[in-house]
mmCIF file of C-alpha atoms in Angstrom:
data_model
loop_
_atom_site.group_PDB
_atom_site.id
_atom_site.type_symbol
_atom_site.label_atom_id
_atom_site.label_comp_id
_atom_site.label_asym_id
_atom_site.label_seq_id
_atom_site.Cartn_x
_atom_site.Cartn_y
_atom_site.Cartn_z
ATOM 1 C CA MET A 1084 -0.084 0.334 0.019
ATOM 2 C CA LYS A 1085 1.119 3.265 -0.960
ATOM 3 C CA LYS A 1086 1.610 5.708 1.910
ATOM 4 C CA THR A 1087 0.741 9.469 2.113
ATOM 5 C CA PRO A 1088 1.954 11.959 4.516
ATOM 6 C CA ASP A 1089 -0.148 13.799 6.890
ATOM 7 C CA PHE A 1090 -0.616 17.256 5.348
ATOM 8 C CA ASP A 1091 -2.244 18.679 8.393
ATOM 9 C CA ALA A 1092 -0.141 17.720 10.850
ATOM 10 C CA ALA A 1093 3.052 19.176 8.703
ATOM 11 C CA ALA A 1094 1.156 22.088 8.217
ATOM 12 C CA GLU A 1095 0.902 22.437 12.104
ATOM 13 C CA PHE A 1096 4.613 21.482 12.552
ATOM 14 C CA MET A 1097 5.681 24.580 10.003
ATOM 15 C CA ALA A 1098 3.422 27.146 11.357
ATOM 16 C CA THR A 1099 4.524 25.947 14.883
ATOM 17 C CA ARG A 1100 8.598 25.255 14.870
ATOM 18 C CA ALA A 1101 9.602 26.210 11.159
ATOM 19 C CA ARG A 1102 11.577 29.701 10.383
ATOM 20 C CA VAL A 1103 9.961 32.272 8.663
ATOM 21 C CA LEU A 1104 11.490 31.364 5.319
ATOM 22 C CA ASP A 1105 10.320 27.915 5.470
ATOM 23 C CA ARG A 1106 7.068 29.370 6.512
ATOM 24 C CA ARG A 1107 6.814 31.476 3.345
ATOM 25 C CA VAL A 1108 8.356 28.716 0.977
ATOM 26 C CA PHE A 1109 5.184 26.047 2.613
ATOM 27 C CA GLN A 1110 2.794 28.818 1.748
ATOM 28 C CA ARG A 1111 4.251 29.335 -1.672
ATOM 29 C CA LEU A 1112 4.234 25.625 -2.418
ATOM 30 C CA PHE A 1113 1.524 24.051 -0.802
ATOM 31 C CA GLN A 1114 -1.226 27.425 -0.004
ATOM 32 C CA GLY A 1115 -1.372 29.357 -2.906
ATOM 33 C CA GLY A 1116 1.140 32.151 -1.501
ATOM 34 C CA ALA A 1117 2.696 34.310 -3.758
ATOM 35 C CA PRO A 1118 6.351 34.344 -4.584
ATOM 36 C CA GLU A 1119 6.899 38.212 -2.952
ATOM 37 C CA PRO A 1120 7.021 37.022 0.631
ATOM 38 C CA VAL A 1121 9.663 34.136 -0.875
ATOM 39 C CA ARG A 1122 11.763 36.626 -2.286
ATOM 40 C CA ASP A 1123 11.686 39.284 0.718
ATOM 41 C CA ALA A 1124 12.110 36.285 3.068
ATOM 42 C CA VAL A 1125 15.541 35.308 1.433
ATOM 43 C CA ALA A 1126 16.607 38.803 0.792
ATOM 44 C CA ALA A 1127 16.626 38.960 4.745
ATOM 45 C CA TYR A 1128 19.945 36.710 4.540
ATOM 46 C CA ARG A 1129 21.723 38.989 2.373
ATOM 47 C CA ASN A 1130 24.778 40.969 2.967
ATOM 48 C CA ASP A 1131 25.995 44.088 1.641
ATOM 49 C CA ASP A 1132 28.731 42.384 -0.659
ATOM 50 C CA GLY A 1133 25.782 40.595 -2.446
ATOM 51 C CA GLY A 1134 26.489 37.082 -1.089
ATOM 52 C CA PHE A 1135 24.277 35.385 1.502
ATOM 53 C CA GLY A 1136 24.837 34.281 5.318
ATOM 54 C CA HIS A 1137 23.289 34.602 8.548
ATOM 55 C CA ALA A 1138 22.402 31.090 8.939
ATOM 56 C CA LEU A 1139 20.363 30.576 5.953
ATOM 57 C CA GLU A 1140 22.839 27.337 5.305
ATOM 58 C CA PRO A 1141 21.601 26.075 9.224
ATOM 59 C CA ASP A 1142 24.752 24.801 9.646
ATOM 60 C CA LEU A 1143 27.029 28.311 9.273
ATOM 61 C CA ARG A 1144 25.670 30.542 11.715
ATOM 62 C CA ALA A 1145 28.182 33.395 11.051
ATOM 63 C CA ALA A 1146 26.825 36.369 9.221
ATOM 64 C CA ALA A 1147 29.436 36.642 6.578
ATOM 65 C CA SER A 1148 28.632 35.523 3.147
ATOM 66 C CA GLN A 1149 29.187 31.712 1.985
ATOM 67 C CA PRO A 1150 28.879 29.789 -1.369
ATOM 68 C CA ALA A 1151 26.682 27.132 0.189
ATOM 69 C CA ALA A 1152 24.468 30.125 1.273
ATOM 70 C CA VAL A 1153 24.427 31.429 -2.168
ATOM 71 C CA GLU A 1154 23.682 28.027 -3.425
ATOM 72 C CA MET A 1155 20.570 27.768 -0.836
ATOM 73 C CA ALA A 1156 19.439 31.045 -1.599
ATOM 74 C CA LEU A 1157 19.247 30.540 -5.568
ATOM 75 C CA ARG A 1158 17.598 26.864 -4.774
ATOM 76 C CA ILE A 1159 14.965 28.177 -2.919
ATOM 77 C CA MET A 1160 14.191 30.876 -4.959
ATOM 78 C CA ASP A 1161 14.025 28.717 -8.146
ATOM 79 C CA ALA A 1162 12.056 25.590 -6.183
ATOM 80 C CA ALA A 1163 9.425 28.556 -4.909
ATOM 81 C CA ASP A 1164 9.288 30.242 -8.173
ATOM 82 C CA ALA A 1165 10.402 32.921 -6.328
ATOM 83 C CA TRP A 1166 12.958 34.175 -8.866
ATOM 84 C CA ASP A 1167 14.873 37.163 -8.587
ATOM 85 C CA GLU A 1168 17.286 38.494 -11.222
ATOM 86 C CA HIS A 1169 18.584 41.386 -9.074
ATOM 87 C CA LEU A 1170 19.363 39.066 -5.894
ATOM 88 C CA VAL A 1171 21.035 36.432 -8.279
ATOM 89 C CA ARG A 1172 23.329 38.555 -10.279
ATOM 90 C CA ASP A 1173 24.499 40.680 -7.129
ATOM 91 C CA ALA A 1174 25.224 36.982 -5.642
ATOM 92 C CA ILE A 1175 27.254 35.704 -8.512
ATOM 93 C CA ASP A 1176 29.108 38.864 -8.880
ATOM 94 C CA TRP A 1177 30.283 38.294 -5.377
ATOM 95 C CA LEU A 1178 30.839 34.794 -6.768
ATOM 96 C CA VAL A 1179 33.446 36.123 -8.825
ATOM 97 C CA THR A 1180 35.295 38.222 -5.681
ATOM 98 C CA ILE A 1181 36.185 35.018 -4.273
ATOM 99 C CA ALA A 1182 36.387 32.255 -6.697
ATOM 100 C CA PRO A 1183 39.094 29.895 -7.204
ATOM 101 C CA ALA A 1184 41.612 30.787 -10.143
ATOM 102 C CA GLU A 1185 40.150 28.295 -12.419
ATOM 103 C CA GLY A 1186 36.783 29.472 -11.755
ATOM 104 C CA GLY A 1187 33.997 28.178 -9.899
ATOM 105 C CA ALA A 1188 33.243 28.132 -6.038
ATOM 106 C CA PRO A 1189 34.938 26.875 -3.126
ATOM 107 C CA PHE A 1190 33.577 24.702 -0.469
ATOM 108 C CA GLY A 1191 33.559 27.236 1.938
ATOM 109 C CA LEU A 1192 35.467 30.525 3.221
ATOM 110 C CA PRO A 1193 37.498 31.070 6.296
ATOM 111 C CA THR A 1194 35.331 33.746 7.572
ATOM 112 C CA LEU A 1195 32.719 30.875 8.378
ATOM 113 C CA SER A 1196 34.718 30.816 11.440
ATOM 114 C CA GLN A 1197 33.544 34.252 12.816
ATOM 115 C CA GLY A 1198 30.521 32.392 14.181
ATOM 116 C CA PRO A 1199 29.167 29.232 15.202
ATOM 117 C CA HIS A 1200 29.624 26.143 12.916
ATOM 118 C CA ALA A 1201 28.917 22.539 12.422
ATOM 119 C CA PRO A 1202 32.448 20.647 12.912
ATOM 120 C CA TRP A 1203 32.318 19.163 9.250
ATOM 121 C CA TRP A 1204 32.411 22.892 7.777
ATOM 122 C CA VAL A 1205 36.554 23.108 7.426
ATOM 123 C CA PRO A 1206 37.989 25.623 4.734
ATOM 124 C CA ALA A 1207 40.219 23.618 2.290
ATOM 125 C CA GLU A 1208 43.641 25.254 2.358
ATOM 126 C CA GLY A 1209 44.694 27.056 -0.864
ATOM 127 C CA ASN A 1210 40.639 27.997 -2.022
ATOM 128 C CA PRO A 1211 39.937 24.904 -4.290
ATOM 129 C CA VAL A 1212 37.139 24.329 -6.241
ATOM 130 C CA SER A 1213 34.104 22.599 -4.474
ATOM 131 C CA LEU A 1214 31.798 20.436 -6.852
ATOM 132 C CA ILE A 1215 29.345 20.460 -4.562
ATOM 133 C CA GLN A 1216 28.605 24.439 -4.510
ATOM 134 C CA THR A 1217 30.065 24.646 -8.132
ATOM 135 C CA GLY A 1218 27.356 22.401 -9.498
ATOM 136 C CA GLN A 1219 24.597 23.263 -7.543
ATOM 137 C CA ILE A 1220 24.875 26.824 -8.423
ATOM 138 C CA ALA A 1221 25.716 26.264 -12.096
ATOM 139 C CA GLY A 1222 23.061 23.925 -12.096
ATOM 140 C CA VAL A 1223 20.433 26.441 -10.838
ATOM 141 C CA LEU A 1224 21.677 28.936 -13.444
ATOM 142 C CA TYR A 1225 21.068 26.439 -16.280
ATOM 143 C CA ALA A 1226 17.498 25.939 -15.104
ATOM 144 C CA ARG A 1227 16.729 29.528 -14.998
ATOM 145 C CA GLY A 1228 18.570 30.196 -18.298
ATOM 146 C CA PHE A 1229 20.596 32.948 -16.124
ATOM 147 C CA THR A 1230 23.505 33.687 -18.051
ATOM 148 C CA HIS A 1231 27.205 35.579 -16.765
ATOM 149 C CA PRO A 1232 30.562 34.554 -17.327
ATOM 150 C CA TRP A 1233 30.913 32.852 -13.943
ATOM 151 C CA ARG A 1234 28.455 30.141 -14.961
ATOM 152 C CA ASP A 1235 30.599 29.740 -18.396
ATOM 153 C CA ALA A 1236 33.993 29.281 -16.221
ATOM 154 C CA ALA A 1237 32.071 27.130 -13.600
ATOM 155 C CA THR A 1238 30.835 24.882 -16.620
ATOM 156 C CA GLU A 1239 34.396 23.957 -17.679
ATOM 157 C CA VAL A 1240 35.161 23.559 -14.097
ATOM 158 C CA MET A 1241 32.366 21.143 -13.687
ATOM 159 C CA TRP A 1242 33.282 19.134 -16.582
ATOM 160 C CA ARG A 1243 37.013 18.663 -15.899
ATOM 161 C CA GLY A 1244 36.169 17.781 -12.563
ATOM 162 C CA ILE A 1245 33.493 15.068 -13.147
ATOM 163 C CA ASP A 1246 35.739 13.887 -16.236
ATOM 164 C CA GLN A 1247 38.433 13.085 -13.362
ATOM 165 C CA LEU A 1248 35.903 11.457 -10.817
ATOM 166 C CA THR A 1249 36.850 8.208 -9.221
ATOM 167 C CA GLU A 1250 36.179 7.976 -5.967
ATOM 168 C CA PRO A 1251 33.376 10.978 -5.010
ATOM 169 C CA ASN A 1252 31.949 11.344 -1.908
ATOM 170 C CA ALA A 1253 28.153 11.465 -1.749
ATOM 171 C CA TYR A 1254 27.907 14.967 -1.381
ATOM 172 C CA GLU A 1255 30.247 15.781 -4.012
ATOM 173 C CA MET A 1256 27.621 13.902 -6.391
ATOM 174 C CA PHE A 1257 25.017 16.331 -5.092
ATOM 175 C CA GLY A 1258 26.695 19.070 -7.314
ATOM 176 C CA VAL A 1259 27.198 16.890 -9.802
ATOM 177 C CA LEU A 1260 23.871 15.886 -10.516
ATOM 178 C CA ALA A 1261 22.359 19.545 -10.448
ATOM 179 C CA PHE A 1262 25.346 20.226 -13.182
ATOM 180 C CA LEU A 1263 24.180 17.339 -15.163
ATOM 181 C CA GLN A 1264 20.784 17.695 -14.676
ATOM 182 C CA HIS A 1265 20.145 21.252 -16.750
ATOM 183 C CA VAL A 1266 23.590 21.938 -18.536
ATOM 184 C CA PRO A 1267 22.607 22.589 -22.077
ATOM 185 C CA ASP A 1268 24.618 19.626 -23.516
ATOM 186 C CA ARG A 1269 22.350 16.883 -22.975
ATOM 187 C CA SER A 1270 24.199 14.265 -25.046
ATOM 188 C CA ARG A 1271 27.341 14.725 -23.051
ATOM 189 C CA ALA A 1272 25.083 14.766 -19.749
ATOM 190 C CA LYS A 1273 23.573 11.253 -20.913
ATOM 191 C CA ASP A 1274 26.848 10.026 -21.600
ATOM 192 C CA THR A 1275 28.998 11.444 -18.671
ATOM 193 C CA MET A 1276 25.624 9.894 -16.494
ATOM 194 C CA GLN A 1277 26.055 6.351 -18.398
ATOM 195 C CA ARG A 1278 29.720 6.515 -16.763
ATOM 196 C CA ILE A 1279 29.418 7.584 -13.274
ATOM 197 C CA GLY A 1280 26.223 5.885 -12.959
ATOM 198 C CA PRO A 1281 28.319 2.601 -10.985
ATOM 199 C CA LEU A 1282 30.087 5.320 -8.668
ATOM 200 C CA LEU A 1283 26.708 6.739 -7.822
ATOM 201 C CA ARG A 1284 25.426 3.398 -7.053
ATOM 202 C CA ASP A 1285 28.563 2.806 -4.367
ATOM 203 C CA LEU A 1286 26.803 5.620 -2.491
ATOM 204 C CA VAL A 1287 23.179 4.801 -2.292
ATOM 205 C CA ALA A 1288 22.012 2.864 0.603
ATOM 206 C CA LEU A 1289 19.019 0.436 -1.435
ATOM 207 C CA ASP A 1290 17.588 -0.922 1.815
ATOM 208 C CA PRO A 1291 15.129 1.855 3.195
ATOM 209 C CA ASN A 1292 15.781 0.824 6.825
ATOM 210 C CA ALA A 1293 19.502 1.691 6.790
ATOM 211 C CA GLU A 1294 20.560 2.988 9.544
ATOM 212 C CA GLY A 1295 22.959 6.276 10.181
ATOM 213 C CA GLU A 1296 24.196 8.510 7.708
ATOM 214 C CA THR A 1297 22.876 7.167 4.681
ATOM 215 C CA HIS A 1298 21.631 8.192 1.528
ATOM 216 C CA SER A 1299 18.682 6.605 -0.214
ATOM 217 C CA PRO A 1300 17.805 7.246 -3.831
ATOM 218 C CA LEU A 1301 15.357 9.597 -3.137
ATOM 219 C CA ASP A 1302 18.655 11.860 -2.083
ATOM 220 C CA PHE A 1303 20.016 11.654 -5.537
ATOM 221 C CA ALA A 1304 16.747 11.182 -7.503
ATOM 222 C CA PRO A 1305 14.284 12.742 -5.955
ATOM 223 C CA LEU A 1306 12.206 13.864 -8.936
ATOM 224 C CA PRO A 1307 10.073 11.609 -12.016
ATOM 225 C CA ASN A 1308 12.410 13.541 -14.412
ATOM 226 C CA SER A 1309 15.840 13.285 -12.276
ATOM 227 C CA ILE A 1310 18.907 12.207 -14.311
ATOM 228 C CA ALA A 1311 20.165 9.659 -11.717
ATOM 229 C CA ARG A 1312 16.324 7.993 -11.721
ATOM 230 C CA SER A 1313 17.029 5.385 -14.419
ATOM 231 C CA LEU A 1314 19.410 4.061 -11.711
ATOM 232 C CA PHE A 1315 16.784 2.652 -9.903
ATOM 233 C CA ASP A 1316 13.673 0.155 -10.231
ATOM 234 C CA ASP A 1317 10.172 0.695 -9.526
ATOM 235 C CA ALA A 1318 9.920 -1.196 -6.268
ATOM 236 C CA THR A 1319 13.231 0.517 -5.099
ATOM 237 C CA ILE A 1320 11.906 4.121 -5.201
ATOM 238 C CA GLU A 1321 8.167 2.735 -4.221
ATOM 239 C CA ALA A 1322 9.549 1.174 -1.210
ATOM 240 C CA HIS A 1323 11.392 4.594 -0.763
ATOM 241 C CA LEU A 1324 9.027 6.333 -1.046
ATOM 242 C CA ASN A 1325 6.774 4.936 1.408
ATOM 243 C CA HIS A 1326 9.536 4.934 3.811
ATOM 244 C CA LEU A 1327 9.716 8.735 3.691
ATOM 245 C CA ALA A 1328 6.183 9.357 4.192
ATOM 246 C CA GLY A 1329 6.252 6.940 7.202
ATOM 247 C CA ALA A 1330 9.205 8.832 8.733
ATOM 248 C CA GLN A 1331 6.913 11.804 9.500
ATOM 249 C CA LEU A 1332 7.064 12.169 13.435
ATOM 250 C CA GLU A 1333 4.088 12.650 15.681
ATOM 251 C CA ASP A 1334 4.939 16.386 15.561
ATOM 252 C CA GLY A 1335 4.282 16.373 12.014
ATOM 253 C CA GLY A 1336 7.628 17.125 10.803
ATOM 254 C CA TRP A 1337 10.948 15.122 9.750
ATOM 255 C CA MET A 1338 14.094 14.595 11.005
ATOM 256 C CA PHE A 1339 17.626 14.317 9.367
ATOM 257 C CA ASN A 1340 20.059 11.230 9.698
ATOM 258 C CA TRP A 1341 23.297 13.019 10.448
ATOM 259 C CA PRO A 1342 24.438 14.645 13.761
ATOM 260 C CA ALA A 1343 22.633 17.477 15.414
ATOM 261 C CA TRP A 1344 24.947 19.617 16.629
ATOM 262 C CA SER A 1345 23.165 22.706 17.462
ATOM 263 C CA PRO A 1346 19.314 23.075 18.867
ATOM 264 C CA ALA A 1347 19.023 26.331 16.255
ATOM 265 C CA ALA A 1348 20.966 24.421 13.599
ATOM 266 C CA GLU A 1349 18.405 21.592 14.213
ATOM 267 C CA ALA A 1350 15.112 23.063 13.877
ATOM 268 C CA ASP A 1351 16.294 25.305 10.873
ATOM 269 C CA TRP A 1352 17.046 21.979 9.307
ATOM 270 C CA ARG A 1353 13.982 20.152 10.239
ATOM 271 C CA GLY A 1354 11.565 22.685 8.667
ATOM 272 C CA PHE A 1355 13.588 23.201 5.503
ATOM 273 C CA LEU A 1356 13.239 19.036 5.017
ATOM 274 C CA THR A 1357 10.142 18.813 5.922
ATOM 275 C CA LEU A 1358 9.351 21.076 3.346
ATOM 276 C CA ASP A 1359 11.500 19.088 1.061
ATOM 277 C CA ALA A 1360 9.853 15.980 1.852
ATOM 278 C CA LEU A 1361 6.499 17.034 1.209
ATOM 279 C CA ARG A 1362 7.525 18.225 -2.319
ATOM 280 C CA VAL A 1363 9.181 15.012 -3.200
ATOM 281 C CA LEU A 1364 6.378 13.024 -1.979
ATOM 282 C CA ARG A 1365 3.826 15.133 -3.984
ATOM 283 C CA ALA A 1366 6.111 14.799 -7.194
ATOM 284 C CA ASN A 1367 5.911 11.379 -6.688
ATOM 285 C CA GLY A 1368 1.941 11.176 -6.325
ATOM 286 C CA ARG A 1369 2.262 10.442 -2.608
ATOM 287 C CA ALA A 1370 -0.210 14.412 -2.322
#
């Protein structure tokens, strides 16, 4: 039997526990809300340099702009169809100022130490390119048809990085897949997906009940048109959709499977991921 979420319980969770930003996105996606409140909520995290910070990425609590916060700002505005060209252009212009020599975006900047942050957020020495941030940002820019010299350089960076992949981690794959999902060279994207498919499968927990900080097929292929969806048969996807729907807690929200290092970060992530769970379930016919 196909499990479905308790939408009313989720709505109450969002109203009582989620941050304003995620409540605005919830209203936009599920209650007929307007795009402007989402745009304004995202803009509240903007800095004068055009980047984003202030715990928009919940594990980075400092005010300073970070590539990960830019990625999240763009992804939220895209998903909620609240795209704002001015905010986006300023953010990408800022990325140019902190880009590695070859282009793209680094994982994180040393300014993250100016505030509390999760212990796994450690800037790499030498400001190297991150496939995680570069791929996710470039992917959403392509999805929106947003042209910029940063995107062009990031595209070359991503192709080179993907060609050299041998033992990627799961988070690098998020960047790779976001890029391949939307980059215009569809023939190359499909050929590349065939090559890296086995690498991706090695990172997936096919058992829906696997414990610990695992990644399910829905993490990599959340939507029916996801480029990685063909790697998983229908029975596997259905099993993980049932597990996702069944993972809704008594308070109406969902919980993540990585360490909760901060009460504020935990609360922020739960609202964000509750939205994501509802979005994925609806897109897969579990409204």
